[in-house]
Amino acid sequence: MEPPIDRIKLSQSAKDQLIKLKRVTKIDQWNILCRWALCRSLAEPTPPSPVPIPGDSNVEMTWPTFGGEMADLLLIALKQRCYNDGLPIDRETLATQFRLHLHRGIGYLAGDPNIKKIEDLVAVSLTPPRT
Amino acid sequence: MIFQELTLENFNSYKGRHTLNLQPTNSSEGTRPIILIGGLNGGGKTSLMDAIRLALYGQRAQIDRRKKNQSYSDFLSQCVCSHAPADASATIELTFQHVIRLSNIDKLAEIRVQRTWNRKGKEKLQVFLDGWADRTLTETWDERVESWLPLGLSNLFLFDGEQIKDLTQQDTPPPSVTTAIRAVLGLELPDRLANHLEILINQKQRELARGEDRQQLDAIAQRLTQHQTDLEAEAQRLKALQEELNIAETHLREAQLQFEAEGGTLAESAPELDRQLQTLCTEAEHQRQNLRHLAADCLPLAIVQPLLQQAQQQGHLELRRQQAQAASDLIAERDQRLLDLIQTLKLNRTQTQKIQAFLQQETQRLIEASSADSWLDADPETLDTLAHALTHQIPSQLHLTHTHLTHLTHLTTSIEALILKLQAAPSPEDYDRLRSHRDQAQLHHDECLYKLEQSHRQSLKLRQAIEATKADLKRYTDQYIQQQDNDDFLKAASRAQQTLQAFRSRLTLQKLNDLEASITNYFRCLLHKSHLVHRIIVDQQSFSLTLYDTAGQPIPKHRLSAGEKQLLAIAFLWALASVSNRHLPIAIDTPLSRLDSSHRRNLIDQYFPQASHQMILLSTDTEIGCEEVEGLRSKGAIAREYLLQYNSTNQQTKIIPGYFPFKA
């Protein structure tokens, strides 16, 4: 499937938050944490606030790097979410929504006081926040 | 003592058996003590005297005719009558009455002592008591005679008148007389006692001289005391140690309690706990690594499952629509061909219209369906992947995660508990302090135990030693007591010796006073110059006599005539006999030689009738001549008279009654 975005560049605050998460979970790959962050935000019922997100950090990755084997599945989930939110499914919107969800998810995970260890992170998958 | 009978058989010149009745007789005026035996020189008078001595004293008899160094058996064989047959045996028999004590009863007994021997000199002694041979008396004869008529005294009672002048001629009396005087004065008894005491003391001292035993005993006693002291000290030490041990135990318990209270035990197991913790942490880390792997996989998709499920439906929908669109031309062609077929079939109108309507409706639906928005735009492979993820990957990974998480939770709990424990453990410094404290207490306690054990053993050893020593002591106790007795004895003995000494000197003094008085009295009685001597002093040590005249001046001995000296000797003997308090017969051989007629008269008048209850006089015809015999006879003092008739041709003596036949 056609990726909505070729290169992903994170904001500085997101990078800082990710560094914290890296420390907490001892997962040293940005992309894995970013996948979790995306999923975390996508599962949140409320749509993300459309705020401008600067790509002012030096953390940058390609879409295949980001998605890995599940890149298509992540895209499908993003499309479904956009559809559910009543947004048009075009490349522009998807790219914007992707950035919004990614950064919001990073914020959620980093800001979650319960996440102190890797097990706390994976526990998120067992009890996905539901409306 | 009274001599009753003297029998001689084959003794010296008396061939055959001769019996002399020596018994004094009683008359109306009193006793007649004198037995007068006359005989010329060489007539056998001295033999009679010797016979009496021999009968009484046997081997010990002091007989002048026995040569010095002549053996007794030789002397005896010489005494057998030379005219008797070769195998004849000689016999001397003396019968006398004496008061003896039998079974605590004093009785007057008749004792006959008989000595028989042959020329070989083998003597046989037999003593008869009241006519019966008495073995006990025979065996103890010497001792008996010594108690009745001591040998030392025999010279004072059985004496030769010619020889007694020796008594006074010398300054000091001869030793035999001195002994006799001592005996008479009763000094012999303390002397003998002193002697016996000396012997006893020597014996005991010899016993004591075996002082090794004594020393050993002392050593044992000392050892025992030492042991007992040691044991006491040990017991006290034991007690002290016991107390110390108790204190040590308390300390140890306290240290142990403190050790436990402050987590010493935990600290002790800290390394083990640490190891466990390490293991757990490793395990937890392993689990976390697993979780990270899972996290890197499709686990995050589990969060968006609802989205994915919705997308799956949408995907299928869109796929069908695409298929429908793709197939719509084919369907339209087929519909047309179907309609054509129906027209050919010539069905009625209504039926055909119905089919047409259906087909149009279907086509319409297809068109409507495909006209819907197709926004997902997922290809079939992606949908397959999605389906696979939803049905298999995600649930299985969730399950795995769940398992790992559970496990991890348990691990975490354990780890936390362990950490809690470890936190409770004291710091190493504290732990070291506690441990050293406890170890010291333990060490002290062990030391106390060891000391106590040692002390116990020591005590045991001491007790055994004491037992052994006591046994030793028991063994030596008898000896000890014996020795103490000996000690006491020695002390008492020395006291007794002193007492004896004092007794002896006092006795001597008293007896000598009596003796002096008696001698003076008798001497003056016998002497016709009665004023010559005023007082006679007997020397306490040498028993020599010193005479003093009325002026108190000593009279030198050489100023006395021979006759006076003999009288003095007789007076001395008389006094001794009377002082000795022994009622013994007196036998005098040649009593009146060297005396003038005046002195003879005094002697005959004063001495012979009064000196003793039995007076045996052996006289020649010149000493007691016609006048003297008549005098004695007229006084009624003579009990019996005998004459020894010696026949020079056959050299034999015959005893016939009656005195010398004096011509009227």
PDB file of C-alpha atoms in Angstrom, chain B residues 511-604:
ATOM      1  CA  LYS B 511      67.214 -48.271 155.475  1.00  0.00           C
ATOM      2  CA  LEU B 512      70.717 -47.122 156.200  1.00  0.00           C
ATOM      3  CA  ASN B 513      69.504 -45.286 159.260  1.00  0.00           C
ATOM      4  CA  ASP B 514      67.849 -48.472 160.480  1.00  0.00           C
ATOM      5  CA  LEU B 515      70.930 -50.421 159.600  1.00  0.00           C
ATOM      6  CA  GLU B 516      73.250 -48.038 161.384  1.00  0.00           C
ATOM      7  CA  ALA B 517      71.100 -48.152 164.509  1.00  0.00           C
ATOM      8  CA  SER B 518      70.937 -51.925 164.408  1.00  0.00           C
ATOM      9  CA  ILE B 519      74.645 -52.370 163.849  1.00  0.00           C
ATOM     10  CA  THR B 520      75.468 -50.016 166.687  1.00  0.00           C
ATOM     11  CA  ASN B 521      73.012 -51.775 168.908  1.00  0.00           C
ATOM     12  CA  TYR B 522      74.183 -55.321 168.111  1.00  0.00           C
ATOM     13  CA  PHE B 523      77.848 -54.379 168.174  1.00  0.00           C
ATOM     14  CA  ARG B 524      77.572 -52.833 171.572  1.00  0.00           C
ATOM     15  CA  CYS B 525      75.601 -55.821 172.681  1.00  0.00           C
ATOM     16  CA  LEU B 526      78.330 -58.205 171.585  1.00  0.00           C
ATOM     17  CA  LEU B 527      81.298 -56.092 172.708  1.00  0.00           C
ATOM     18  CA  HIS B 528      82.417 -56.141 176.299  1.00  0.00           C
ATOM     19  CA  LYS B 529      83.854 -52.645 175.911  1.00  0.00           C
ATOM     20  CA  SER B 530      80.397 -51.277 175.296  1.00  0.00           C
ATOM     21  CA  HIS B 531      81.517 -47.689 175.739  1.00  0.00           C
ATOM     22  CA  LEU B 532      84.074 -47.922 172.928  1.00  0.00           C
ATOM     23  CA  VAL B 533      81.737 -47.173 170.107  1.00  0.00           C
ATOM     24  CA  HIS B 534      79.093 -44.621 170.228  1.00  0.00           C
ATOM     25  CA  ARG B 535      77.870 -44.602 166.693  1.00  0.00           C
ATOM     26  CA  ILE B 536      78.461 -46.451 163.443  1.00  0.00           C
ATOM     27  CA  ILE B 537      77.924 -44.779 160.102  1.00  0.00           C
ATOM     28  CA  VAL B 538      77.394 -46.737 156.904  1.00  0.00           C
ATOM     29  CA  ASP B 539      78.538 -45.054 153.735  1.00  0.00           C
ATOM     30  CA  GLN B 540      75.706 -44.562 151.347  1.00  0.00           C
ATOM     31  CA  GLN B 541      77.618 -45.597 148.256  1.00  0.00           C
ATOM     32  CA  SER B 542      80.274 -48.093 149.302  1.00  0.00           C
ATOM     33  CA  PHE B 543      78.601 -49.406 152.480  1.00  0.00           C
ATOM     34  CA  SER B 544      81.891 -49.090 154.291  1.00  0.00           C
ATOM     35  CA  LEU B 545      81.570 -48.713 158.029  1.00  0.00           C
ATOM     36  CA  THR B 546      82.928 -45.816 160.019  1.00  0.00           C
ATOM     37  CA  LEU B 547      82.936 -45.954 163.776  1.00  0.00           C
ATOM     38  CA  TYR B 548      82.694 -42.986 166.083  1.00  0.00           C
ATOM     39  CA  ASP B 549      83.525 -42.878 169.744  1.00  0.00           C
ATOM     40  CA  THR B 550      81.526 -41.147 172.409  1.00  0.00           C
ATOM     41  CA  ALA B 551      83.343 -37.895 171.732  1.00  0.00           C
ATOM     42  CA  GLY B 552      82.151 -37.995 168.155  1.00  0.00           C
ATOM     43  CA  GLN B 553      85.620 -38.745 166.831  1.00  0.00           C
ATOM     44  CA  PRO B 554      86.038 -41.426 164.158  1.00  0.00           C
ATOM     45  CA  ILE B 555      87.823 -44.575 165.291  1.00  0.00           C
ATOM     46  CA  PRO B 556      90.366 -45.852 162.761  1.00  0.00           C
ATOM     47  CA  LYS B 557      89.754 -49.454 161.752  1.00  0.00           C
ATOM     48  CA  HIS B 558      93.274 -50.602 162.443  1.00  0.00           C
ATOM     49  CA  ARG B 559      92.801 -49.749 166.087  1.00  0.00           C
ATOM     50  CA  LEU B 560      90.251 -52.531 166.386  1.00  0.00           C
ATOM     51  CA  SER B 561      91.531 -55.978 167.292  1.00  0.00           C
ATOM     52  CA  ALA B 562      90.919 -58.970 165.033  1.00  0.00           C
ATOM     53  CA  GLY B 563      88.298 -60.238 167.402  1.00  0.00           C
ATOM     54  CA  GLU B 564      86.577 -56.918 167.561  1.00  0.00           C
ATOM     55  CA  LYS B 565      86.571 -56.798 163.800  1.00  0.00           C
ATOM     56  CA  GLN B 566      84.922 -60.230 163.646  1.00  0.00           C
ATOM     57  CA  LEU B 567      82.346 -59.123 166.138  1.00  0.00           C
ATOM     58  CA  LEU B 568      81.727 -56.026 164.113  1.00  0.00           C
ATOM     59  CA  ALA B 569      81.221 -58.211 161.058  1.00  0.00           C
ATOM     60  CA  ILE B 570      78.815 -60.437 162.912  1.00  0.00           C
ATOM     61  CA  ALA B 571      76.956 -57.426 164.203  1.00  0.00           C
ATOM     62  CA  PHE B 572      76.852 -56.128 160.669  1.00  0.00           C
ATOM     63  CA  LEU B 573      75.405 -59.433 159.414  1.00  0.00           C
ATOM     64  CA  TRP B 574      72.985 -59.655 162.271  1.00  0.00           C
ATOM     65  CA  ALA B 575      71.788 -56.166 161.650  1.00  0.00           C
ATOM     66  CA  LEU B 576      71.449 -56.839 157.973  1.00  0.00           C
ATOM     67  CA  ALA B 577      69.492 -60.034 158.606  1.00  0.00           C
ATOM     68  CA  SER B 578      67.157 -58.300 160.979  1.00  0.00           C
ATOM     69  CA  VAL B 579      66.748 -55.233 158.764  1.00  0.00           C
ATOM     70  CA  SER B 580      66.032 -57.398 155.739  1.00  0.00           C
ATOM     71  CA  ASN B 581      62.918 -58.641 157.506  1.00  0.00           C
ATOM     72  CA  ARG B 582      63.359 -62.068 156.100  1.00  0.00           C
ATOM     73  CA  HIS B 583      62.845 -64.965 158.416  1.00  0.00           C
ATOM     74  CA  LEU B 584      65.542 -67.151 157.196  1.00  0.00           C
ATOM     75  CA  PRO B 585      67.627 -69.815 158.844  1.00  0.00           C
ATOM     76  CA  ILE B 586      71.210 -69.006 159.645  1.00  0.00           C
ATOM     77  CA  ALA B 587      74.011 -71.476 159.245  1.00  0.00           C
ATOM     78  CA  ILE B 588      77.437 -70.578 160.577  1.00  0.00           C
ATOM     79  CA  ASP B 589      80.582 -72.554 159.981  1.00  0.00           C
ATOM     80  CA  THR B 590      83.253 -72.207 162.653  1.00  0.00           C
ATOM     81  CA  PRO B 591      81.482 -69.315 164.397  1.00  0.00           C
ATOM     82  CA  LEU B 592      83.786 -68.593 167.252  1.00  0.00           C
ATOM     83  CA  SER B 593      87.322 -68.805 166.018  1.00  0.00           C
ATOM     84  CA  ARG B 594      89.670 -66.032 167.098  1.00  0.00           C
ATOM     85  CA  LEU B 595      87.407 -64.808 169.819  1.00  0.00           C
ATOM     86  CA  ASP B 596      88.376 -64.583 173.433  1.00  0.00           C
ATOM     87  CA  SER B 597      86.224 -66.214 176.062  1.00  0.00           C
ATOM     88  CA  SER B 598      84.432 -63.000 176.984  1.00  0.00           C
ATOM     89  CA  HIS B 599      83.370 -62.352 173.453  1.00  0.00           C
ATOM     90  CA  ARG B 600      82.445 -65.994 172.965  1.00  0.00           C
ATOM     91  CA  ARG B 601      80.155 -65.774 175.893  1.00  0.00           C
ATOM     92  CA  ASN B 602      78.529 -62.670 174.534  1.00  0.00           C
ATOM     93  CA  LEU B 603      78.068 -64.359 171.205  1.00  0.00           C
ATOM     94  CA  ILE B 604      76.700 -67.529 172.746  1.00  0.00           C
TER      95      ILE B 604
END
